[in-house]
Amino acid sequence: MSQQIKEGDKIPSGSLTSKGELGIQNYDPAEIFAKGTHILFSVPGAFTPTCSEKHLPGYVEHAEALEEAGVLSINCVAVNDAFVMKAWGESLGIGENVRLLSDGNGAYNQMLGLAMDTGNFGGIRSKRYAMIITDGTVTGLYVEDEKAFEVSKAEYILEQLQQ
């Protein structure tokens, strides 16, 4: 595992995907977060209880307030494939407010130093976190302790942006 990314670091280049109308789309975080303020939050897995009942729905619910606070895009990443991420979004009816990104083999989260090995439960997964990225630089990084859900939720991130 690499050293964990920290506030003040540039968001590194990498490869994330999503399943859209035109098939699989590739995204380079260094490019899509280069200008403006963006949120990237990560969940350990699609269709898991906290992720599906609270984490992702919270960002959908607060999308308008986050936009008013200057956020250009809200992005959710998980170590699942793009087809699973698309099905998860459809099952929750999240619409267009949150872009669901796949880190299929966990390589990007490992590069960020934000991956964990869950063994036979699910292998390499992402830690639960949220980051605020402004003009390509991490200006806020909020990593949850194991089994916690406090500092990466939409309400907390909104408070940070409004300070």
mmCIF file of C-alpha atoms in Angstrom:
data_model
loop_
_atom_site.group_PDB
_atom_site.id
_atom_site.type_symbol
_atom_site.label_atom_id
_atom_site.label_comp_id
_atom_site.label_asym_id
_atom_site.label_seq_id
_atom_site.Cartn_x
_atom_site.Cartn_y
_atom_site.Cartn_z
ATOM 1 C CA MET A 1 0.000 0.000 0.000
ATOM 2 C CA SER A 2 1.217 3.501 -0.746
ATOM 3 C CA GLN A 3 1.474 6.366 1.654
ATOM 4 C CA GLN A 4 -1.927 7.944 2.242
ATOM 5 C CA ILE A 5 -2.713 11.052 0.221
ATOM 6 C CA LYS A 6 -3.025 14.155 2.390
ATOM 7 C CA GLU A 7 -4.409 17.656 2.287
ATOM 8 C CA GLY A 8 -2.302 19.843 0.005
ATOM 9 C CA ASP A 9 -1.446 16.973 -2.360
ATOM 10 C CA LYS A 10 -2.428 17.033 -6.018
ATOM 11 C CA ILE A 11 -5.010 14.383 -6.896
ATOM 12 C CA PRO A 12 -3.072 11.802 -8.922
ATOM 13 C CA SER A 13 -3.806 10.666 -12.419
ATOM 14 C CA GLY A 14 -5.480 7.282 -12.655
ATOM 15 C CA SER A 15 -8.249 5.341 -14.296
ATOM 16 C CA LEU A 16 -11.839 5.140 -13.074
ATOM 17 C CA THR A 17 -14.802 4.019 -15.175
ATOM 18 C CA SER A 18 -18.564 4.317 -15.320
ATOM 19 C CA LYS A 19 -21.256 2.657 -17.383
ATOM 20 C CA GLY A 20 -23.140 5.298 -19.319
ATOM 21 C CA GLU A 21 -25.433 5.536 -22.307
ATOM 22 C CA LEU A 22 -22.436 5.142 -24.619
ATOM 23 C CA GLY A 23 -20.953 2.114 -22.857
ATOM 24 C CA ILE A 24 -17.988 2.185 -20.546
ATOM 25 C CA GLN A 25 -16.576 5.671 -20.052
ATOM 26 C CA ASN A 26 -13.071 6.264 -18.688
ATOM 27 C CA TYR A 27 -12.245 9.089 -16.298
ATOM 28 C CA ASP A 28 -8.883 10.406 -15.137
ATOM 29 C CA PRO A 29 -9.385 12.027 -11.712
ATOM 30 C CA ALA A 30 -6.504 14.453 -12.345
ATOM 31 C CA GLU A 31 -8.387 15.750 -15.394
ATOM 32 C CA ILE A 32 -11.992 15.781 -14.144
ATOM 33 C CA PHE A 33 -11.042 17.473 -10.839
ATOM 34 C CA ALA A 34 -8.512 19.922 -12.347
ATOM 35 C CA LYS A 35 -10.733 23.029 -12.201
ATOM 36 C CA GLY A 36 -13.244 24.055 -9.549
ATOM 37 C CA THR A 37 -14.361 22.311 -6.362
ATOM 38 C CA HIS A 38 -15.377 18.655 -6.388
ATOM 39 C CA ILE A 39 -16.260 15.973 -3.875
ATOM 40 C CA LEU A 40 -14.958 12.442 -4.167
ATOM 41 C CA PHE A 41 -16.338 10.063 -1.597
ATOM 42 C CA SER A 42 -15.752 6.374 -1.345
ATOM 43 C CA VAL A 43 -17.736 3.466 -0.012
ATOM 44 C CA PRO A 44 -16.463 -0.035 0.789
ATOM 45 C CA GLY A 45 -19.000 -1.564 -1.584
ATOM 46 C CA ALA A 46 -22.153 -1.034 -3.608
ATOM 47 C CA PHE A 47 -25.303 -2.625 -2.198
ATOM 48 C CA THR A 48 -23.867 -2.773 1.337
ATOM 49 C CA PRO A 49 -26.098 -1.487 4.182
ATOM 50 C CA THR A 50 -24.515 1.817 5.339
ATOM 51 C CA CYS A 51 -23.435 2.702 1.792
ATOM 52 C CA SER A 52 -26.909 2.126 0.344
ATOM 53 C CA GLU A 53 -29.056 3.393 3.211
ATOM 54 C CA LYS A 54 -27.085 6.457 4.329
ATOM 55 C CA HIS A 55 -23.851 7.371 2.545
ATOM 56 C CA LEU A 56 -24.876 7.654 -1.117
ATOM 57 C CA PRO A 57 -28.471 8.813 -0.392
ATOM 58 C CA GLY A 58 -27.081 11.597 1.831
ATOM 59 C CA TYR A 59 -25.139 13.068 -1.072
ATOM 60 C CA VAL A 60 -28.165 12.811 -3.350
ATOM 61 C CA GLU A 61 -30.326 14.522 -0.715
ATOM 62 C CA HIS A 62 -27.806 17.341 -0.158
ATOM 63 C CA ALA A 63 -26.695 17.753 -3.785
ATOM 64 C CA GLU A 64 -28.423 21.115 -4.193
ATOM 65 C CA ALA A 65 -26.954 22.551 -0.981
ATOM 66 C CA LEU A 66 -23.501 21.280 -1.972
ATOM 67 C CA GLU A 67 -23.886 22.931 -5.370
ATOM 68 C CA GLU A 68 -24.876 26.185 -3.643
ATOM 69 C CA ALA A 69 -21.675 25.836 -1.562
ATOM 70 C CA GLY A 70 -19.669 25.854 -4.807
ATOM 71 C CA VAL A 71 -19.315 22.139 -5.585
ATOM 72 C CA LEU A 72 -19.208 21.406 -9.334
ATOM 73 C CA SER A 73 -19.470 17.623 -9.085
ATOM 74 C CA ILE A 74 -20.167 14.901 -6.545
ATOM 75 C CA ASN A 75 -18.466 11.603 -7.257
ATOM 76 C CA CYS A 76 -18.807 8.254 -5.507
ATOM 77 C CA VAL A 77 -16.148 5.596 -6.042
ATOM 78 C CA ALA A 78 -16.138 1.951 -4.972
ATOM 79 C CA VAL A 79 -14.117 -1.136 -5.738
ATOM 80 C CA ASN A 80 -16.864 -2.674 -7.846
ATOM 81 C CA ASP A 81 -17.154 -2.938 -11.610
ATOM 82 C CA ALA A 82 -18.922 -0.269 -13.671
ATOM 83 C CA PHE A 83 -21.940 -2.541 -14.295
ATOM 84 C CA VAL A 84 -22.471 -3.087 -10.554
ATOM 85 C CA MET A 85 -22.139 0.657 -9.892
ATOM 86 C CA LYS A 86 -24.721 1.436 -12.592
ATOM 87 C CA ALA A 87 -27.157 -1.177 -11.233
ATOM 88 C CA TRP A 88 -26.643 0.157 -7.692
ATOM 89 C CA GLY A 89 -27.430 3.719 -8.793
ATOM 90 C CA GLU A 90 -30.523 2.558 -10.674
ATOM 91 C CA SER A 91 -31.734 0.502 -7.696
ATOM 92 C CA LEU A 92 -31.544 3.616 -5.504
ATOM 93 C CA GLY A 93 -32.910 5.989 -8.171
ATOM 94 C CA ILE A 94 -30.068 8.454 -7.650
ATOM 95 C CA GLY A 95 -30.436 10.292 -10.944
ATOM 96 C CA GLU A 96 -27.726 12.600 -12.273
ATOM 97 C CA ASN A 97 -26.626 14.385 -9.086
ATOM 98 C CA VAL A 98 -23.872 11.919 -8.187
ATOM 99 C CA ARG A 99 -21.460 10.329 -10.669
ATOM 100 C CA LEU A 100 -20.782 6.691 -9.781
ATOM 101 C CA LEU A 101 -17.206 5.683 -10.551
ATOM 102 C CA SER A 102 -15.735 2.211 -10.573
ATOM 103 C CA ASP A 103 -12.268 1.405 -9.272
ATOM 104 C CA GLY A 104 -12.624 -2.147 -10.549
ATOM 105 C CA ASN A 105 -9.506 -3.701 -9.071
ATOM 106 C CA GLY A 106 -8.908 -1.161 -6.302
ATOM 107 C CA ALA A 107 -5.731 0.167 -7.952
ATOM 108 C CA TYR A 108 -6.695 3.841 -7.635
ATOM 109 C CA ASN A 109 -7.628 3.596 -3.963
ATOM 110 C CA GLN A 110 -4.406 1.656 -3.330
ATOM 111 C CA MET A 111 -2.454 4.469 -5.039
ATOM 112 C CA LEU A 112 -4.216 6.966 -2.734
ATOM 113 C CA GLY A 113 -3.276 4.835 0.283
ATOM 114 C CA LEU A 114 -6.994 4.517 1.060
ATOM 115 C CA ALA A 115 -7.543 0.821 0.373
ATOM 116 C CA MET A 116 -7.964 -1.997 2.871
ATOM 117 C CA ASP A 117 -7.811 -5.752 2.536
ATOM 118 C CA THR A 118 -11.000 -7.335 3.821
ATOM 119 C CA GLY A 119 -9.726 -10.867 3.207
ATOM 120 C CA ASN A 120 -12.327 -13.360 2.085
ATOM 121 C CA PHE A 121 -15.147 -10.881 2.789
ATOM 122 C CA GLY A 122 -14.438 -8.897 -0.377
ATOM 123 C CA GLY A 123 -10.689 -8.665 -0.912
ATOM 124 C CA ILE A 124 -9.255 -5.217 -1.619
ATOM 125 C CA ARG A 125 -11.860 -2.534 -0.872
ATOM 126 C CA SER A 126 -11.791 1.175 -0.326
ATOM 127 C CA LYS A 127 -11.854 2.719 3.098
ATOM 128 C CA ARG A 128 -14.876 4.935 3.710
ATOM 129 C CA TYR A 129 -13.779 8.519 3.104
ATOM 130 C CA ALA A 130 -14.648 11.838 1.495
ATOM 131 C CA MET A 131 -12.384 14.458 0.041
ATOM 132 C CA ILE A 132 -12.851 17.980 -1.158
ATOM 133 C CA ILE A 133 -10.718 18.664 -4.217
ATOM 134 C CA THR A 134 -10.196 22.248 -5.365
ATOM 135 C CA ASP A 135 -8.392 22.965 -8.642
ATOM 136 C CA GLY A 136 -6.830 19.496 -8.563
ATOM 137 C CA THR A 137 -5.574 19.746 -4.961
ATOM 138 C CA VAL A 138 -6.987 17.869 -1.972
ATOM 139 C CA THR A 139 -8.213 20.646 0.318
ATOM 140 C CA GLY A 140 -10.089 18.380 2.727
ATOM 141 C CA LEU A 141 -9.635 14.681 3.506
ATOM 142 C CA TYR A 142 -11.956 12.881 5.887
ATOM 143 C CA VAL A 143 -11.224 9.184 6.456
ATOM 144 C CA GLU A 144 -13.516 7.160 8.692
ATOM 145 C CA ASP A 145 -12.304 4.890 11.444
ATOM 146 C CA GLU A 146 -13.295 1.281 10.908
ATOM 147 C CA LYS A 147 -17.075 0.790 11.217
ATOM 148 C CA ALA A 148 -17.597 4.558 11.696
ATOM 149 C CA PHE A 149 -19.798 6.863 9.640
ATOM 150 C CA GLU A 150 -19.288 10.456 10.771
ATOM 151 C CA VAL A 151 -16.743 12.528 8.843
ATOM 152 C CA SER A 152 -17.441 11.299 5.291
ATOM 153 C CA LYS A 153 -21.177 11.919 5.230
ATOM 154 C CA ALA A 154 -22.688 14.675 3.126
ATOM 155 C CA GLU A 155 -23.837 16.762 6.088
ATOM 156 C CA TYR A 156 -20.329 16.888 7.556
ATOM 157 C CA ILE A 157 -18.728 17.759 4.213
ATOM 158 C CA LEU A 158 -21.310 20.510 3.680
ATOM 159 C CA GLU A 159 -20.404 21.969 7.095
ATOM 160 C CA GLN A 160 -16.710 21.988 6.110
ATOM 161 C CA LEU A 161 -17.485 23.833 2.875
ATOM 162 C CA GLN A 162 -19.591 26.442 4.675
ATOM 163 C CA GLN A 163 -16.894 27.375 7.200
#
